[in-house]
Short mmCIF file of C-alpha atoms and ligand atoms in Angstrom, two decimals:
data_model
loop_
_atom_site.label_atom_id
_atom_site.label_comp_id
_atom_site.label_asym_id
_atom_site.label_seq_id
_atom_site.Cartn_x
_atom_site.Cartn_y
_atom_site.Cartn_z
CA MET A 1 -4.28 31.41 -27.90
CA GLN A 2 -7.22 33.72 -28.20
CA VAL A 3 -8.21 35.73 -25.29
CA GLU A 4 -10.93 38.10 -24.70
CA THR A 5 -10.54 41.29 -24.22
CA THR A 6 -12.40 44.42 -22.90
CA GLN A 7 -13.24 47.57 -25.06
CA PRO A 8 -10.63 47.22 -27.06
CA ASN A 9 -10.57 50.36 -28.80
CA ARG A 10 -10.73 52.58 -25.11
CA GLU A 11 -8.54 55.55 -25.23
CA MET A 12 -5.13 54.48 -23.61
CA PRO A 13 -2.05 56.50 -23.27
CA GLU A 14 0.74 54.74 -25.83
CA VAL A 15 2.28 52.13 -24.75
CA PRO A 16 6.19 53.60 -24.49
CA PRO A 17 8.14 52.75 -27.92
CA TYR A 18 11.09 50.80 -25.88
CA ALA A 19 8.77 48.40 -24.19
CA MET A 20 6.88 47.68 -27.31
CA ARG A 21 10.25 46.52 -28.98
CA VAL A 22 10.22 44.01 -26.42
CA VAL A 23 6.55 43.27 -26.71
CA ASP A 24 7.07 43.08 -30.50
CA ALA A 25 9.93 41.31 -31.01
CA LEU A 26 8.44 38.61 -28.29
CA GLU A 27 5.56 38.57 -31.07
CA ALA A 28 6.78 38.33 -34.04
CA ALA A 29 8.53 35.21 -32.91
CA GLY A 30 5.14 33.62 -32.54
CA HIS A 31 4.65 34.16 -28.57
CA GLU A 32 2.30 36.31 -27.09
CA ALA A 33 2.75 38.95 -24.77
CA TRP A 34 1.60 41.96 -22.72
CA VAL A 35 2.30 44.67 -20.84
CA VAL A 36 0.85 44.02 -16.95
CA GLY A 37 0.86 45.86 -13.54
CA GLY A 38 1.50 48.83 -12.38
CA TRP A 39 1.59 50.86 -15.64
CA VAL A 40 -1.75 49.33 -17.07
CA ARG A 41 -3.16 50.51 -13.59
CA ASP A 42 -1.35 54.05 -13.83
CA ALA A 43 -1.93 54.59 -17.47
CA LEU A 44 -5.71 54.11 -16.64
CA MET A 45 -5.75 56.67 -14.31
CA GLY A 46 -4.13 58.98 -16.83
CA ARG A 47 -0.93 58.55 -14.79
CA PRO A 48 1.45 56.71 -17.31
CA GLY A 49 4.86 57.53 -16.41
CA HIS A 50 5.53 54.06 -14.26
CA ASP A 51 8.28 51.46 -15.31
CA VAL A 52 6.66 48.96 -17.88
CA ASP A 53 6.43 45.29 -16.56
CA VAL A 54 5.78 42.72 -19.29
CA THR A 55 4.65 39.64 -19.01
CA CYS A 56 4.70 36.79 -21.80
CA SER A 57 3.96 33.09 -22.77
CA SER A 58 7.90 32.29 -23.13
CA PRO A 59 9.78 30.44 -21.10
CA TRP A 60 12.95 32.77 -20.41
CA GLU A 61 15.67 30.67 -22.05
CA GLN A 62 13.48 31.82 -25.12
CA THR A 63 12.71 35.29 -23.95
CA GLU A 64 16.21 35.73 -23.68
CA ARG A 65 17.14 34.12 -27.23
CA VAL A 66 14.56 36.21 -29.27
CA LEU A 67 15.37 39.55 -27.64
CA ARG A 68 19.08 38.99 -28.04
CA ALA A 69 18.48 37.91 -31.44
CA ALA A 70 16.13 41.59 -32.51
CA GLY A 71 19.19 43.36 -30.64
CA ILE A 72 18.23 44.00 -27.48
CA GLU A 73 20.46 43.83 -24.19
CA VAL A 74 19.37 41.14 -21.35
CA HIS A 75 20.24 40.22 -18.15
CA GLN A 76 19.02 37.35 -16.39
CA THR A 77 17.65 39.36 -13.05
CA GLY A 78 15.48 36.44 -12.03
CA VAL A 79 15.17 33.45 -13.98
CA THR A 80 14.04 31.19 -11.22
CA HIS A 81 11.09 33.08 -11.56
CA GLY A 82 10.90 33.34 -14.87
CA THR A 83 12.67 37.22 -15.30
CA VAL A 84 14.71 38.74 -17.16
CA THR A 85 15.37 42.24 -17.99
CA ALA A 86 15.58 43.66 -21.26
CA VAL A 87 17.25 47.28 -21.86
CA VAL A 88 16.01 49.17 -24.88
CA ASP A 89 17.46 52.58 -24.86
CA GLY A 90 19.11 52.10 -21.16
CA LEU A 91 15.10 51.54 -20.03
CA PRO A 92 14.79 48.56 -18.31
CA VAL A 93 11.65 46.40 -19.03
CA GLU A 94 11.50 43.32 -16.48
CA THR A 95 9.59 40.60 -18.79
CA THR A 96 8.59 37.61 -16.95
CA THR A 97 6.79 34.54 -18.12
CA TYR A 98 3.40 33.37 -17.16
CA ARG A 99 3.46 31.92 -13.91
CA VAL A 100 1.84 30.73 -10.94
CA GLU A 101 2.80 30.15 -7.62
CA GLY A 102 2.75 26.78 -5.55
CA ALA A 103 1.70 27.04 -1.30
CA TYR A 104 3.38 28.98 1.10
CA SER A 105 4.26 26.89 3.44
CA ASP A 106 6.20 29.65 5.21
CA ARG A 107 3.89 32.32 4.24
CA ARG A 108 7.11 34.04 2.73
CA HIS A 109 7.73 32.62 -0.09
CA PRO A 110 6.04 30.27 -2.72
CA ASP A 111 7.21 26.99 -2.38
CA GLU A 112 7.69 26.29 -5.83
CA VAL A 113 6.85 28.88 -9.19
CA ARG A 114 4.81 27.18 -11.92
CA PHE A 115 5.01 28.25 -15.45
CA VAL A 116 1.54 28.16 -17.40
CA THR A 117 0.46 29.01 -20.78
CA ASP A 118 -2.51 31.42 -19.73
CA VAL A 119 -2.06 34.96 -19.05
CA ARG A 120 -4.82 34.88 -17.09
CA GLN A 121 -3.99 32.79 -14.48
CA ASP A 122 -0.78 34.74 -14.07
CA LEU A 123 -3.20 37.15 -13.88
CA ALA A 124 -4.81 35.27 -11.06
CA ARG A 125 -1.65 35.20 -8.71
CA ARG A 126 -1.36 38.69 -8.79
CA ASP A 127 -2.45 41.07 -5.31
CA PHE A 128 -5.09 43.29 -5.84
CA THR A 129 -7.56 43.66 -8.95
CA VAL A 130 -5.82 46.89 -9.93
CA ASN A 131 -2.72 45.70 -10.42
CA ALA A 132 -4.25 42.13 -11.91
CA MET A 133 -4.76 44.08 -15.54
CA ALA A 134 -2.89 43.16 -18.64
CA TYR A 135 -3.02 45.76 -21.74
CA HIS A 136 -1.73 45.60 -25.49
CA PRO A 137 -2.38 48.30 -27.83
CA ARG A 138 -4.03 45.78 -30.46
CA ARG A 139 -5.81 43.34 -28.44
CA GLY A 140 -6.80 46.09 -25.51
CA LEU A 141 -7.47 45.46 -21.80
CA LEU A 142 -7.78 42.67 -20.19
CA ASP A 143 -9.26 42.73 -16.51
CA PRO A 144 -10.37 39.69 -15.86
CA PHE A 145 -11.30 40.88 -12.10
CA GLY A 146 -12.54 44.03 -12.15
CA GLY A 147 -9.92 46.16 -11.70
CA GLU A 148 -10.89 48.98 -13.94
CA ARG A 149 -13.99 49.46 -12.01
CA ASP A 150 -12.41 49.58 -8.73
CA LEU A 151 -10.25 51.99 -10.29
CA GLU A 152 -13.70 54.04 -10.46
CA LEU A 153 -14.39 53.23 -7.35
CA GLY A 154 -11.41 53.74 -5.61
CA VAL A 155 -10.74 50.79 -3.99
CA ILE A 156 -8.06 48.13 -3.31
CA ARG A 157 -9.40 44.78 -3.56
CA ALA A 158 -7.50 41.56 -3.03
CA VAL A 159 -7.59 39.03 -6.09
CA GLY A 160 -9.69 36.10 -5.12
CA GLU A 161 -10.23 34.97 -1.39
CA PRO A 162 -8.57 37.21 0.50
CA ARG A 163 -7.82 35.83 3.44
CA ARG A 164 -6.10 32.70 1.63
CA ARG A 165 -4.13 35.94 -0.58
CA PHE A 166 -3.10 37.37 2.74
CA GLU A 167 -2.33 34.20 4.31
CA GLU A 168 0.20 33.08 1.46
CA ASP A 169 2.00 36.29 1.75
CA ALA A 170 1.70 38.63 4.47
CA LEU A 171 3.10 41.54 2.67
CA ARG A 172 0.33 42.26 0.75
CA VAL A 173 -1.22 43.24 3.91
CA LEU A 174 1.41 46.29 4.01
CA ARG A 175 1.07 46.52 0.28
CA ALA A 176 -2.68 47.12 0.50
CA VAL A 177 -1.62 49.90 2.76
CA ARG A 178 0.92 51.58 0.77
CA PHE A 179 -1.57 51.63 -2.68
CA ALA A 180 -4.26 52.95 -1.36
CA CYS A 181 -2.46 55.22 0.81
CA ARG A 182 -0.74 56.54 -2.93
CA LEU A 183 -3.72 56.08 -4.54
CA GLY A 184 -6.14 57.94 -2.13
CA PHE A 185 -8.47 54.69 -1.96
CA SER A 186 -10.02 53.08 0.70
CA ILE A 187 -9.81 48.99 1.25
CA GLU A 188 -12.92 46.83 0.08
CA PRO A 189 -14.73 45.61 3.21
CA ALA A 190 -13.67 41.89 3.15
CA THR A 191 -10.16 42.74 2.00
CA GLN A 192 -10.08 44.63 5.07
CA GLU A 193 -11.25 42.57 7.28
CA ALA A 194 -8.66 39.62 6.13
CA LEU A 195 -5.98 42.21 6.51
CA VAL A 196 -6.69 42.79 10.06
CA ALA A 197 -7.17 39.17 10.51
CA CYS A 198 -3.36 38.80 9.16
CA ALA A 199 -1.31 41.67 10.34
CA GLY A 200 -0.11 39.67 13.05
CA GLU A 201 1.93 37.29 10.23
CA LEU A 202 3.86 40.22 9.48
CA ASP A 203 6.23 39.52 12.00
CA VAL A 204 7.45 36.78 10.54
CA MET A 205 8.73 38.64 7.43
CA ALA A 206 12.29 39.89 6.36
CA ARG A 207 12.55 43.29 8.16
CA GLU A 208 13.55 45.29 5.31
CA ARG A 209 11.00 44.36 2.71
CA VAL A 210 8.55 45.18 5.85
CA GLY A 211 10.65 48.86 6.06
CA ALA A 212 10.40 49.65 2.51
CA GLU A 213 6.51 49.06 2.33
CA LEU A 214 6.85 51.08 5.47
CA ASP A 215 9.00 53.92 3.63
CA GLY A 216 6.71 53.55 0.66
CA ILE A 217 3.69 54.01 2.95
CA LEU A 218 5.45 57.47 4.69
CA ALA A 219 6.49 58.13 1.02
CA SER A 220 2.79 58.61 -0.51
CA GLY A 221 2.28 61.65 1.88
CA ARG A 222 -1.28 59.55 4.04
CA ALA A 223 0.75 58.20 6.80
CA ALA A 224 -2.07 60.24 8.51
CA TRP A 225 -4.75 58.00 6.84
CA ALA A 226 -2.66 54.45 7.49
CA LEU A 227 -2.37 55.69 11.15
CA ARG A 228 -6.16 56.66 11.49
CA HIS A 229 -7.80 54.05 9.17
CA GLU A 230 -4.89 51.03 9.74
CA PHE A 231 -3.58 51.46 12.93
CA ALA A 232 -3.62 47.90 13.96
CA VAL A 233 -1.19 47.17 10.64
CA MET A 234 0.95 49.82 11.23
CA ALA A 235 1.32 48.79 14.97
CA ALA A 236 1.71 45.06 13.62
CA ALA A 237 4.59 46.24 11.23
CA VAL A 238 6.06 48.86 14.33
CA PRO A 239 4.98 47.24 17.64
CA GLU A 240 6.26 49.85 18.99
CA LEU A 241 3.68 52.21 18.30
CA ALA A 242 1.12 49.87 19.58
CA PRO A 243 1.05 51.67 22.95
CA MET A 244 -0.10 55.36 21.20
CA ALA A 245 -3.70 54.13 20.39
CA GLY A 246 -5.80 55.49 23.15
CA PHE A 247 -2.99 56.84 25.63
CA ASP A 248 -4.56 59.99 27.29
CA GLN A 249 -2.32 62.64 27.69
CA ARG A 250 -3.87 63.82 30.95
CA SER A 251 -2.13 67.25 30.19
CA PRO A 252 -3.70 70.88 29.40
CA TYR A 253 -1.51 70.94 26.45
CA HIS A 254 -3.12 67.79 24.28
CA ALA A 255 -6.75 67.31 23.01
CA TYR A 256 -6.06 64.14 21.47
CA ASP A 257 -4.19 60.82 22.16
CA VAL A 258 -0.75 60.10 21.17
CA ALA A 259 -1.81 58.05 17.96
CA GLU A 260 -4.44 61.15 16.83
CA HIS A 261 -1.70 63.45 17.68
CA THR A 262 0.61 62.23 15.53
CA ALA A 263 -1.28 61.42 12.90
CA ARG A 264 -1.90 65.17 12.63
CA VAL A 265 1.69 65.94 13.12
CA CYS A 266 2.21 63.35 10.00
CA ALA A 267 -0.40 65.35 8.36
CA GLY A 268 0.89 68.85 9.33
CA VAL A 269 4.44 68.05 8.27
CA GLU A 270 3.32 67.29 4.33
CA CYS A 271 1.71 70.55 4.44
CA ALA A 272 4.34 72.88 5.90
CA CYS A 273 6.45 71.15 2.78
CA GLY A 274 3.81 71.37 0.27
CA GLY A 275 3.43 67.83 0.35
CA ARG A 276 7.80 66.98 -0.37
CA PRO A 277 8.81 66.68 3.35
CA SER A 278 12.26 64.27 3.68
CA GLN A 279 11.91 60.77 4.42
CA ALA A 280 14.01 61.50 7.76
CA LEU A 281 11.53 64.67 8.54
CA ARG A 282 8.57 61.74 7.85
CA TRP A 283 10.32 59.25 10.17
CA ALA A 284 10.38 62.26 12.87
CA ALA A 285 7.02 62.57 12.73
CA LEU A 286 5.72 59.37 13.20
CA LEU A 287 8.08 58.55 15.56
CA HIS A 288 8.84 61.66 17.27
CA ASP A 289 6.26 60.89 20.29
CA VAL A 290 6.98 57.24 20.34
CA ALA A 291 8.28 57.07 23.73
CA LYS A 292 5.70 58.83 25.43
CA PRO A 293 3.91 56.21 27.05
CA ALA A 294 7.01 55.19 28.31
CA CYS A 295 7.73 58.36 29.66
CA PHE A 296 4.41 58.77 31.28
CA SER A 297 4.44 60.30 34.57
CA LEU A 298 1.63 61.64 36.85
CA ASP A 299 2.34 64.39 39.35
CA ALA A 300 0.60 65.62 42.73
CA SER A 301 -2.58 66.90 40.78
CA CYS A 302 -2.70 64.03 38.53
CA ARG A 303 -1.15 66.10 35.42
CA GLY A 304 0.54 64.32 32.82
CA HIS A 305 4.35 64.42 31.88
CA PHE A 306 6.51 62.96 29.28
CA PHE A 307 10.30 63.66 30.75
CA GLY A 308 12.98 62.53 28.39
CA HIS A 309 10.30 61.07 25.88
CA PRO A 310 12.49 62.98 23.10
CA GLU A 311 16.00 61.21 23.76
CA GLU A 312 13.90 57.84 24.52
CA GLY A 313 11.97 58.27 21.14
CA ALA A 314 15.41 58.99 19.59
CA ARG A 315 16.87 55.56 21.05
CA VAL A 316 13.55 54.02 20.19
CA ALA A 317 13.64 55.49 16.54
CA GLY A 318 17.15 54.23 15.89
CA ARG A 319 16.39 50.72 17.21
CA VAL A 320 12.88 50.56 15.21
CA MET A 321 14.75 51.81 11.69
CA GLY A 322 17.30 49.93 12.21
CA ARG A 323 15.48 47.01 12.27
CA LEU A 324 13.97 48.00 9.28
CA ALA A 325 17.57 48.25 7.32
CA LEU A 326 16.52 52.09 6.47
CA PRO A 327 19.81 53.62 4.93
CA LYS A 328 21.66 54.79 8.06
CA SER A 329 22.05 58.20 6.84
CA MET A 330 18.07 59.38 6.95
CA THR A 331 17.47 57.29 10.82
CA ARG A 332 20.60 59.87 12.06
CA GLU A 333 18.55 62.59 10.60
CA ALA A 334 15.22 61.53 12.01
CA GLN A 335 17.06 60.81 15.54
CA ALA A 336 18.03 64.20 15.56
CA LEU A 337 14.75 65.63 15.18
CA ILE A 338 12.93 63.61 17.45
CA ARG A 339 15.77 64.20 19.93
CA LEU A 340 15.27 68.23 19.68
CA HIS A 341 11.60 68.48 18.68
CA ASP A 342 10.59 69.57 22.10
CA LEU A 343 14.04 72.01 22.65
CA PRO A 344 12.54 75.48 23.34
CA VAL A 345 13.49 77.84 20.80
CA ARG A 346 12.28 81.34 19.93
CA PRO A 347 12.85 83.39 17.28
CA ALA A 348 15.86 85.29 18.28
CA ALA A 349 19.29 84.53 16.21
CA ALA A 350 21.03 82.84 19.64
CA SER A 351 18.12 80.20 19.62
CA CYS A 352 18.59 79.49 16.56
CA ARG A 353 22.16 79.38 16.60
CA LYS A 354 21.87 77.54 18.90
CA MET A 355 18.97 74.74 17.22
CA MET A 356 21.21 74.80 14.04
CA SER A 357 24.88 73.77 15.81
CA LEU A 358 23.14 71.08 17.78
CA LEU A 359 21.75 69.99 14.24
CA GLU A 360 24.81 70.49 12.57
CA ALA A 361 26.93 68.33 15.29
CA ALA A 362 24.42 65.53 15.14
CA CYS A 363 24.58 65.28 11.43
CA PRO A 364 27.35 67.26 10.11
CA GLY A 365 26.89 68.85 6.74
CA ARG A 366 23.10 68.85 7.11
CA GLY A 367 22.48 71.28 9.91
CA ARG A 368 21.07 74.00 7.95
CA ALA A 369 18.60 71.78 6.44
CA LEU A 370 17.59 70.05 9.48
CA ALA A 371 17.08 73.37 10.65
CA PHE A 372 13.79 74.22 8.52
CA ALA A 373 12.86 70.34 8.91
CA LEU A 374 12.85 70.75 12.67
CA VAL A 375 11.05 74.38 12.62
CA ASP A 376 8.52 72.41 10.45
CA LEU A 377 8.06 69.34 12.97
CA LYS A 378 7.80 71.96 15.59
CA ARG A 379 5.08 73.90 13.91
CA ALA A 380 3.39 70.35 13.05
CA ASP A 381 3.72 69.20 16.60
CA ALA A 382 2.20 72.87 18.23
CA LEU A 383 -0.64 72.80 15.96
CA ALA A 384 -1.81 69.03 16.37
CA LYS A 385 -1.96 70.14 20.30
CA ALA A 386 -4.48 71.99 22.69
CA PRO A 387 -5.73 75.11 20.87
CA ALA A 388 -3.95 77.64 23.24
CA CYS A 389 -0.66 75.99 22.32
CA ARG A 390 -1.07 76.83 19.00
CA GLY A 391 0.15 80.05 18.95
CA TYR A 392 3.57 78.81 19.12
CA ALA A 393 3.37 78.19 15.55
CA VAL A 394 3.32 81.92 14.86
CA GLU A 395 7.13 81.96 16.70
CA LEU A 396 7.87 79.11 14.20
CA ASP A 397 7.14 81.03 11.44
CA ALA A 398 9.36 83.85 12.60
CA MET A 399 12.00 81.17 13.39
CA ALA A 400 12.00 80.18 10.18
CA THR A 401 12.87 83.51 8.51
CA ARG A 402 15.35 83.90 10.93
CA VAL A 403 16.71 80.83 10.15
CA ARG A 404 16.92 81.94 7.01
CA ALA A 405 19.00 85.17 7.54
CA GLU A 406 21.29 83.42 9.71
CA VAL A 407 22.18 80.99 6.95
CA ALA A 408 22.24 83.63 4.21
CA ALA A 409 24.86 85.85 6.62
CA GLY A 410 27.09 82.62 6.78
CA CYS A 411 26.59 82.08 10.54
CA PRO A 412 29.20 79.45 11.05
CA LEU A 413 27.87 76.16 12.77
CA THR A 414 31.04 74.55 13.97
CA VAL A 415 34.48 75.08 14.51
CA ARG A 416 35.64 74.95 10.88
CA GLU A 417 33.78 77.38 9.84
CA LEU A 418 35.11 80.01 11.95
CA PRO A 419 36.69 82.68 9.85
CA VAL A 420 39.80 82.09 11.93
CA GLY A 421 41.77 78.97 12.64
CA GLY A 422 44.59 77.18 14.94
CA GLY A 423 47.27 79.31 13.46
CA ASP A 424 45.76 82.42 14.47
CA VAL A 425 44.65 81.28 17.93
CA ILE A 426 48.74 80.38 18.17
CA ARG A 427 49.91 83.67 16.52
CA GLU A 428 47.56 85.96 18.60
CA ARG A 429 47.45 84.31 22.05
CA GLY A 430 51.47 83.34 21.89
CA LEU A 431 50.11 79.39 22.61
CA GLU A 432 51.81 76.32 21.96
CA PRO A 433 49.92 74.47 19.44
CA GLY A 434 47.89 71.39 21.41
CA PRO A 435 44.30 71.10 23.07
CA GLY A 436 44.18 74.46 24.55
CA VAL A 437 44.01 76.08 20.78
CA GLY A 438 40.53 73.72 20.21
CA LEU A 439 39.33 74.95 23.62
CA VAL A 440 39.77 78.53 22.67
CA LEU A 441 37.93 78.46 19.27
CA ASP A 442 35.56 76.07 21.21
CA ALA A 443 34.73 79.34 23.30
CA LEU A 444 34.87 81.75 20.41
CA LEU A 445 32.36 79.36 18.54
CA ALA A 446 30.24 79.58 21.60
CA ALA A 447 30.33 83.36 21.91
CA VAL A 448 29.64 83.46 17.88
CA LEU A 449 26.46 81.38 18.63
CA ALA A 450 25.29 83.31 21.34
CA GLY A 451 25.53 86.70 19.23
CA GLU A 452 28.43 87.95 21.76
CA LEU A 453 30.42 88.13 18.84
CA GLY A 454 30.02 89.26 15.33
CA LEU A 455 30.76 86.88 12.13
CA GLY A 456 33.60 89.20 10.58
CA ARG A 457 37.27 87.73 10.96
CA GLU A 458 38.85 91.07 12.19
CA GLU A 459 36.36 91.38 15.61
CA LEU A 460 37.42 88.01 16.18
CA LEU A 461 40.89 87.80 16.22
CA ALA A 462 40.61 91.46 17.77
CA GLU A 463 38.66 89.46 20.45
CA LEU A 464 41.98 86.81 20.33
CA ARG A 465 44.25 89.61 21.03
CA MET A 466 41.81 91.28 23.69
CA GLY A 467 42.13 87.78 25.73
CA GLU A 468 45.92 87.38 26.08
P1 ATP B 1 4.83 50.47 -7.70
O1 ATP B 1 5.20 51.28 -8.47
O2 ATP B 1 5.15 50.47 -6.43
O3 ATP B 1 6.42 49.59 -8.47
P2 ATP B 1 3.42 47.97 -8.93
O4 ATP B 1 2.19 47.60 -9.17
O5 ATP B 1 5.02 48.00 -9.94
O6 ATP B 1 3.71 49.56 -8.27
P3 ATP B 1 5.10 46.23 -8.26
O7 ATP B 1 6.03 45.25 -6.45
O8 ATP B 1 6.88 46.29 -8.64
O9 ATP B 1 4.18 47.13 -7.87
O10 ATP B 1 4.90 44.91 -8.71
C1 ATP B 1 4.47 44.34 -10.04
C2 ATP B 1 3.55 43.94 -9.82
O11 ATP B 1 3.78 42.10 -9.58
C3 ATP B 1 2.10 44.08 -9.68
O12 ATP B 1 1.22 45.09 -10.07
C4 ATP B 1 1.35 42.86 -9.00
O13 ATP B 1 0.39 42.80 -9.99
C5 ATP B 1 2.44 41.85 -8.96
N1 ATP B 1 3.45 41.93 -7.47
C6 ATP B 1 4.01 42.19 -6.88
N2 ATP B 1 4.17 41.67 -5.43
C7 ATP B 1 3.19 40.98 -5.29
C8 ATP B 1 2.69 40.15 -3.99
N3 ATP B 1 3.74 39.98 -2.77
N4 ATP B 1 1.77 39.53 -4.31
C9 ATP B 1 0.99 39.03 -5.65
N5 ATP B 1 1.34 40.30 -6.50
C10 ATP B 1 2.48 40.85 -7.01
MG1 MG B 2 7.04 48.07 -10.09
#
């Protein structure tokens, strides 16, 4: 079948040869095949690097047969949806038969998938115009919904009637926000209206899929944008965020409500880390004050306080991140950062060592890395408060320097990292093996962390002898 394309001679990056092997093998066998989706979108934006997906006219059984005959490895990765994965030079190419989807009576999964012969029908079932383009190096760009123009305008627009598309699959609500964040786009007004109307449907979605989309929103580095422009969607995905909106802190330390403060902290950790904070730090920034509304109290002078909010916030973060099936190690790290985000720390050695040892105790082996993350979180937090509190950021710069010096000096964070061990305690103190030995080592570590003892083995042995 002949399909019309726009600007067949347009300048496009080269489709990677490994993916063209798949396209060419299918077409040599008389089928039609196109590169589709994310690769086309990113290539038009001058960012070719995306994995390549192929869509084709052949039923999956034939796709498999043709590709195998061409010497290409094929895996049946989703044949009920018409998908096989070809592997060329070790690189995967998802190859899917043109298809459309039937009704979504559960708003999550199509009741049926129907294979079709026209690539345009396949493009019409895709979510956003910028994701609904197909490209072939000889036939050019096939763009029936104006995706290229929307790339130029910088908008995310639903393909077809937005409301119906979000009602079919509520995950698209979060996908819209994720793509807007990732590409730095805004959301076209009719799509935006439908987004808000359908956000409530997110609670029927599988939690891990919601978690993956949210993690993608945070990974874009633009969580602040999502909080400011798509708060209703964020709160539909994580209902615990809802009370933050408009929550007046009634405190001289705060110039913003909890949601705007949080948006500023999310933006602040991106700045602090040159746009590359860890995902744990990003989640900590999003959730660090999540328990403030629940922990709010007013004193006699009508000033707001939030006693216990870091501890409670860590608990809520554990619940939220667990529900969203996010990795346990990342959750633990985010919880440790949240729990300690208000810890009073000064640029002195003892204070920084204590912070590092608390983080190490919460996340063994991660105390040093997390100390830098905590300083970044605290700096972003300080800068997002009232102007009078922002001076603490200068002290935090000094703390980062101090933490670096402590790491370089080899400051131990656990008993096991002390340059003396149980054997030394038994010998120097004449103790029997047993819990008493551990107590002596604990006391030594505490003295080292407090700066009362140096880091050298000889000094610690001398201390053990003196204590006899
Ligand atoms: P990413 O870089 O995030 O992988 P992508 O565009 O490749 O971006 P995928 O989620 O991998 O996105 O999906 C590939 C393509 O499949 C999309 O470009 C889109 O055309 C289509 N698609 C994926 N999920 C949906 C959905 N829920 N509804 C409609 N179309 C979808
Ligand atoms: Mg993809």
